[in-house]
Short mmCIF file of C-alpha atoms and ligand atoms in Angstrom, two decimals:
data_model
loop_
_atom_site.label_atom_id
_atom_site.label_comp_id
_atom_site.label_asym_id
_atom_site.label_seq_id
_atom_site.Cartn_x
_atom_site.Cartn_y
_atom_site.Cartn_z
CA MET A 1 -1.85 -14.79 6.98
CA ASN A 2 1.26 -15.15 4.85
CA ASN A 3 1.98 -18.72 3.79
CA SER A 4 3.72 -17.71 0.59
CA ARG A 5 7.12 -18.91 -0.57
CA LEU A 6 8.44 -15.42 0.03
CA GLU A 7 9.97 -14.24 3.28
CA ILE A 8 8.76 -10.72 3.98
CA ALA A 9 10.34 -8.37 6.50
CA GLN A 10 8.47 -5.27 7.60
CA ILE A 11 10.48 -2.47 9.20
CA PRO A 12 9.02 0.77 10.58
CA VAL A 13 10.98 3.79 9.35
CA LEU A 14 10.55 7.56 9.68
CA SER A 15 7.46 8.39 11.73
CA ASP A 16 4.92 6.06 10.12
CA ASN A 17 6.39 4.44 6.99
CA TYR A 18 6.94 0.73 6.51
CA LEU A 19 9.92 -0.52 4.57
CA PHE A 20 9.51 -4.03 3.17
CA LEU A 21 12.15 -6.58 2.21
CA ILE A 22 11.00 -9.48 0.04
CA HIS A 23 13.28 -12.50 -0.02
CA ASP A 24 13.06 -15.60 -2.21
CA PRO A 25 14.96 -18.28 -0.29
CA THR A 26 15.28 -20.49 -3.38
CA SER A 27 17.12 -18.03 -5.61
CA GLY A 28 18.45 -15.83 -2.81
CA GLU A 29 17.10 -12.78 -4.62
CA THR A 30 15.86 -9.95 -2.42
CA ALA A 31 13.85 -6.86 -3.29
CA ILE A 32 13.52 -3.70 -1.25
CA VAL A 33 10.10 -2.09 -1.58
CA ASP A 34 10.15 1.72 -1.40
CA PRO A 35 13.34 2.52 0.54
CA ALA A 36 13.30 5.94 2.22
CA ILE A 37 16.45 5.81 4.32
CA GLU A 38 19.72 4.07 3.45
CA GLU A 39 20.90 3.30 6.99
CA ASP A 40 17.66 1.63 8.11
CA THR A 41 17.54 -0.43 4.94
CA VAL A 42 21.14 -1.60 5.21
CA ALA A 43 20.69 -2.50 8.89
CA ALA A 44 17.55 -4.52 8.13
CA LEU A 45 19.30 -6.38 5.32
CA ASN A 46 22.38 -7.09 7.42
CA ALA A 47 20.28 -8.37 10.31
CA ARG A 48 18.90 -11.05 7.97
CA GLY A 49 22.03 -11.69 5.92
CA TRP A 50 20.22 -10.75 2.71
CA THR A 51 21.92 -9.07 -0.25
CA PRO A 52 19.43 -7.01 -2.25
CA THR A 53 19.11 -7.57 -5.98
CA HIS A 54 16.21 -5.20 -6.72
CA ILE A 55 14.30 -2.16 -5.58
CA PHE A 56 10.58 -2.15 -6.38
CA ASN A 57 9.24 1.42 -6.26
CA THR A 58 5.49 2.08 -6.16
CA HIS A 59 5.66 5.84 -6.75
CA HIS A 60 8.01 8.79 -6.80
CA HIS A 61 7.51 10.37 -3.37
CA TRP A 62 10.75 10.82 -1.43
CA ASP A 63 9.64 8.62 1.47
CA HIS A 64 9.50 5.75 -1.06
CA THR A 65 12.55 6.50 -3.22
CA GLY A 66 14.90 8.54 -1.01
CA ALA A 67 17.53 5.79 -0.70
CA ASN A 68 17.36 4.55 -4.31
CA LEU A 69 20.65 6.04 -5.52
CA ALA A 70 22.65 5.26 -2.38
CA LEU A 71 21.48 1.63 -2.36
CA LYS A 72 22.13 1.24 -6.08
CA GLU A 73 25.67 2.52 -5.58
CA ARG A 74 26.23 0.25 -2.58
CA TYR A 75 24.79 -2.97 -4.02
CA GLY A 76 24.60 -2.52 -7.80
CA LEU A 77 20.97 -3.59 -7.67
CA THR A 78 18.30 -3.14 -10.35
CA ILE A 79 15.64 -0.48 -9.77
CA ILE A 80 12.15 -1.21 -11.10
CA GLY A 81 9.50 1.49 -11.01
CA PRO A 82 6.44 2.95 -12.72
CA ALA A 83 6.82 3.71 -16.42
CA ALA A 84 4.47 6.66 -16.13
CA ASP A 85 6.82 8.15 -13.51
CA ARG A 86 10.07 7.16 -15.20
CA ASP A 87 11.53 10.67 -14.96
CA ARG A 88 10.78 11.01 -11.26
CA ILE A 89 12.21 7.69 -10.02
CA PRO A 90 15.89 8.16 -9.12
CA GLY A 91 18.14 5.56 -10.80
CA ILE A 92 15.31 3.66 -12.50
CA ASP A 93 16.55 0.77 -14.70
CA ILE A 94 13.32 -0.96 -15.72
CA ALA A 95 10.04 0.94 -16.18
CA VAL A 96 6.87 -1.14 -15.84
CA GLY A 97 3.13 -0.64 -16.15
CA GLU A 98 -0.21 -2.43 -16.16
CA GLY A 99 0.07 -6.02 -17.34
CA ASP A 100 3.85 -6.27 -16.92
CA GLN A 101 5.41 -8.85 -14.63
CA VAL A 102 8.46 -8.57 -12.43
CA HIS A 103 10.26 -11.55 -10.91
CA LEU A 104 12.13 -12.48 -7.80
CA GLY A 105 13.79 -15.74 -8.77
CA ASP A 106 10.95 -17.79 -10.27
CA ILE A 107 8.25 -15.94 -8.35
CA ALA A 108 6.26 -13.45 -10.42
CA ALA A 109 4.44 -10.28 -9.47
CA ASP A 110 1.87 -8.63 -11.72
CA VAL A 111 2.12 -4.88 -12.00
CA ILE A 112 -1.18 -3.08 -11.50
CA PHE A 113 -1.51 0.57 -12.56
CA VAL A 114 -3.24 2.40 -9.71
CA PRO A 115 -3.13 6.18 -10.37
CA GLY A 116 -4.74 8.62 -7.95
CA HIS A 117 -2.26 9.35 -5.15
CA THR A 118 0.27 10.07 -7.90
CA SER A 119 -0.30 9.94 -11.63
CA GLY A 120 2.09 7.03 -12.14
CA HIS A 121 1.48 4.91 -9.05
CA ILE A 122 1.74 1.12 -9.42
CA ALA A 123 1.21 -1.87 -7.13
CA TYR A 124 2.99 -5.24 -7.16
CA HIS A 125 0.76 -8.30 -6.85
CA PHE A 126 2.36 -11.68 -6.21
CA ALA A 127 -0.76 -13.62 -7.25
CA GLY A 128 0.66 -17.07 -6.49
CA GLU A 129 1.69 -15.91 -3.02
CA LYS A 130 -1.44 -13.83 -2.38
CA VAL A 131 0.62 -10.81 -1.46
CA LEU A 132 0.13 -7.19 -2.57
CA PHE A 133 2.46 -4.21 -2.16
CA CYS A 134 0.31 -1.17 -2.83
CA GLY A 135 2.40 1.79 -1.63
CA ASP A 136 0.17 4.75 -0.79
CA THR A 137 -2.90 3.68 -2.79
CA LEU A 138 -4.75 1.52 -0.27
CA PHE A 139 -4.27 1.82 3.49
CA ALA A 140 -5.90 -0.06 6.33
CA MET A 141 -9.32 1.62 6.50
CA GLY A 142 -8.05 4.40 4.24
CA CYS A 143 -6.62 5.38 0.87
CA GLY A 144 -3.92 7.75 -0.31
CA ARG A 145 -4.51 11.45 -0.70
CA LEU A 146 -5.30 12.54 -4.26
CA PHE A 147 -2.19 14.60 -4.92
CA GLU A 148 -2.14 13.98 -8.67
CA GLY A 149 -5.38 12.26 -9.51
CA THR A 150 -9.15 12.58 -9.53
CA PRO A 151 -11.63 10.69 -7.37
CA ASP A 152 -12.69 8.76 -10.49
CA GLU A 153 -9.12 7.61 -11.10
CA MET A 154 -8.61 6.54 -7.50
CA TRP A 155 -11.94 4.74 -7.40
CA SER A 156 -11.03 2.85 -10.54
CA SER A 157 -7.65 1.96 -9.01
CA LEU A 158 -9.26 0.73 -5.79
CA THR A 159 -11.77 -1.25 -7.84
CA LYS A 160 -8.88 -3.16 -9.40
CA LEU A 161 -7.53 -4.01 -5.96
CA MET A 162 -11.01 -5.03 -4.74
CA SER A 163 -11.11 -7.65 -7.50
CA LEU A 164 -8.15 -9.52 -5.95
CA PRO A 165 -8.90 -12.54 -3.72
CA ASP A 166 -10.16 -11.63 -0.24
CA ASP A 167 -7.29 -13.48 1.42
CA THR A 168 -4.64 -11.40 -0.36
CA ALA A 169 -2.26 -9.91 2.23
CA VAL A 170 -2.05 -6.15 1.73
CA TYR A 171 1.26 -4.51 2.61
CA CYS A 172 0.57 -0.79 2.65
CA ALA A 173 3.37 1.70 3.10
CA HIS A 174 2.17 3.62 6.18
CA GLU A 175 0.79 2.88 9.64
CA TYR A 176 -2.16 5.26 9.41
CA THR A 177 -4.70 2.76 10.68
CA MET A 178 -5.76 4.39 13.94
CA ALA A 179 -6.45 7.80 12.40
CA ASN A 180 -8.10 6.17 9.39
CA GLY A 181 -10.35 4.11 11.61
CA ARG A 182 -11.43 7.13 13.65
CA PHE A 183 -12.46 8.81 10.44
CA ALA A 184 -14.12 5.67 9.06
CA LEU A 185 -16.41 5.57 12.09
CA THR A 186 -17.69 9.07 11.25
CA VAL A 187 -19.04 7.94 7.85
CA ASP A 188 -19.88 4.29 8.63
CA PRO A 189 -20.75 4.39 12.34
CA GLU A 190 -23.14 1.42 12.43
CA ASN A 191 -20.84 -1.03 10.62
CA PRO A 192 -20.30 -3.87 13.14
CA ASP A 193 -17.18 -5.14 11.36
CA LEU A 194 -15.68 -1.66 11.51
CA LYS A 195 -16.49 -1.23 15.20
CA ALA A 196 -14.99 -4.61 16.05
CA ARG A 197 -11.91 -3.89 14.01
CA MET A 198 -11.33 -0.52 15.67
CA ALA A 199 -11.48 -2.15 19.08
CA GLU A 200 -8.82 -4.60 17.91
CA VAL A 201 -6.69 -1.85 16.33
CA GLU A 202 -6.77 0.16 19.56
CA ARG A 203 -5.50 -2.87 21.47
CA LEU A 204 -2.72 -3.51 18.95
CA ARG A 205 -1.56 0.09 18.77
CA ALA A 206 -1.57 0.48 22.54
CA ASP A 207 1.08 -2.26 22.52
CA GLY A 208 2.91 -0.77 19.53
CA ILE A 209 1.99 -3.73 17.30
CA PRO A 210 1.67 -3.08 13.53
CA THR A 211 -1.78 -3.31 11.93
CA VAL A 212 -0.15 -3.98 8.55
CA PRO A 213 -0.52 -6.26 6.64
CA THR A 214 -4.26 -6.16 6.28
CA SER A 215 -6.25 -8.12 3.67
CA ILE A 216 -8.51 -7.30 0.74
CA GLY A 217 -11.42 -9.02 2.51
CA ILE A 218 -10.98 -7.01 5.70
CA GLU A 219 -10.76 -3.78 3.71
CA LYS A 220 -13.88 -4.55 1.68
CA ALA A 221 -15.76 -4.99 4.94
CA THR A 222 -14.42 -1.98 6.85
CA ASN A 223 -12.70 0.56 4.58
CA PRO A 224 -15.11 3.41 3.71
CA PHE A 225 -13.14 4.10 0.51
CA MET A 226 -14.04 0.61 -0.68
CA ARG A 227 -17.67 0.97 0.42
CA PRO A 228 -19.20 4.00 -1.35
CA MET A 229 -21.95 1.63 -2.57
CA SER A 230 -23.06 1.11 1.03
CA ASP A 231 -26.55 2.46 1.72
CA HIS A 232 -25.47 3.39 5.21
CA ILE A 233 -22.45 5.42 4.08
CA GLN A 234 -24.54 7.12 1.38
CA GLU A 235 -27.10 8.04 4.00
CA THR A 236 -24.47 9.34 6.43
CA VAL A 237 -22.90 11.64 3.82
CA GLY A 238 -26.29 12.70 2.43
CA LEU A 239 -25.89 11.17 -1.03
CA ILE A 240 -28.39 8.34 -1.18
CA GLY A 241 -28.56 6.92 -4.70
CA ALA A 242 -25.83 9.24 -6.03
CA PRO A 243 -23.22 7.93 -8.46
CA ILE A 244 -20.64 5.76 -6.68
CA THR A 245 -17.79 8.06 -7.65
CA ALA A 246 -19.63 11.07 -6.22
CA VAL A 247 -19.99 9.26 -2.90
CA PHE A 248 -16.33 8.23 -3.04
CA ALA A 249 -15.32 11.85 -3.76
CA GLU A 250 -17.38 13.12 -0.83
CA VAL A 251 -15.84 10.57 1.57
CA ARG A 252 -12.34 11.51 0.35
CA LYS A 253 -13.13 15.23 0.79
CA ARG A 254 -14.36 14.64 4.33
CA LYS A 255 -11.20 12.72 5.17
CA ASP A 256 -9.05 15.57 3.80
CA ASN A 257 -10.80 17.91 6.23
CA PHE A 258 -10.98 15.50 9.16
ZN1 ZN B 1 3.17 8.89 -1.27
FE1 FE B 2 4.21 7.71 1.49
#
């Protein structure tokens, strides 16, 4: 799926987080996306011989920023994070928001403001590489819990991500796919794409294989949080013809109680 100029390493950490390393072989620059644990991050870098130049944080939660200060001290790297969460990102050097760009060598990522899971959450979109790092906003067949945002905010954030090209690789920060898919089937049980995908996910997870990255196209076809306009989902949750955000809110509420 990934034929970009970037080399991307994906390392499982904690119980279900993914740590990502993004390496530009031309410049040698390397970014760490959302480091939770110093030791795991250092080991992953050493295994590849990469020296990190940046941390890209998507949001302030500890499982995404826990190693910021230790890694900054160790490598003297530059920490980039959400402007709206500037005070909650340890060691932040550069605060960015919607419309800003960050660079790894000559390769640019657009910053997309995606509040909902937290009030300051951002995503990094390498448009030329068709790669998205979206933290805890969009998951495979799921979306982040609304700790600091409303359903309307999260729906508007997901709408921005849905406008990206279908073949954009989506690197989400947790392996929640199996549980998300089980829930998705309760609100969208007749969706053939969803049923086929769940069969595939069960095979992958039985062998311990990651289901991340996913893609925008796959999510638009199977993720109930991207499909509140679906007649079938509206019928299942008893909200035929209701406003899209009301359907989205109901699906999110059901997932919270699943
Ligand atoms: Zn989070
Ligand atoms: Fe998280």
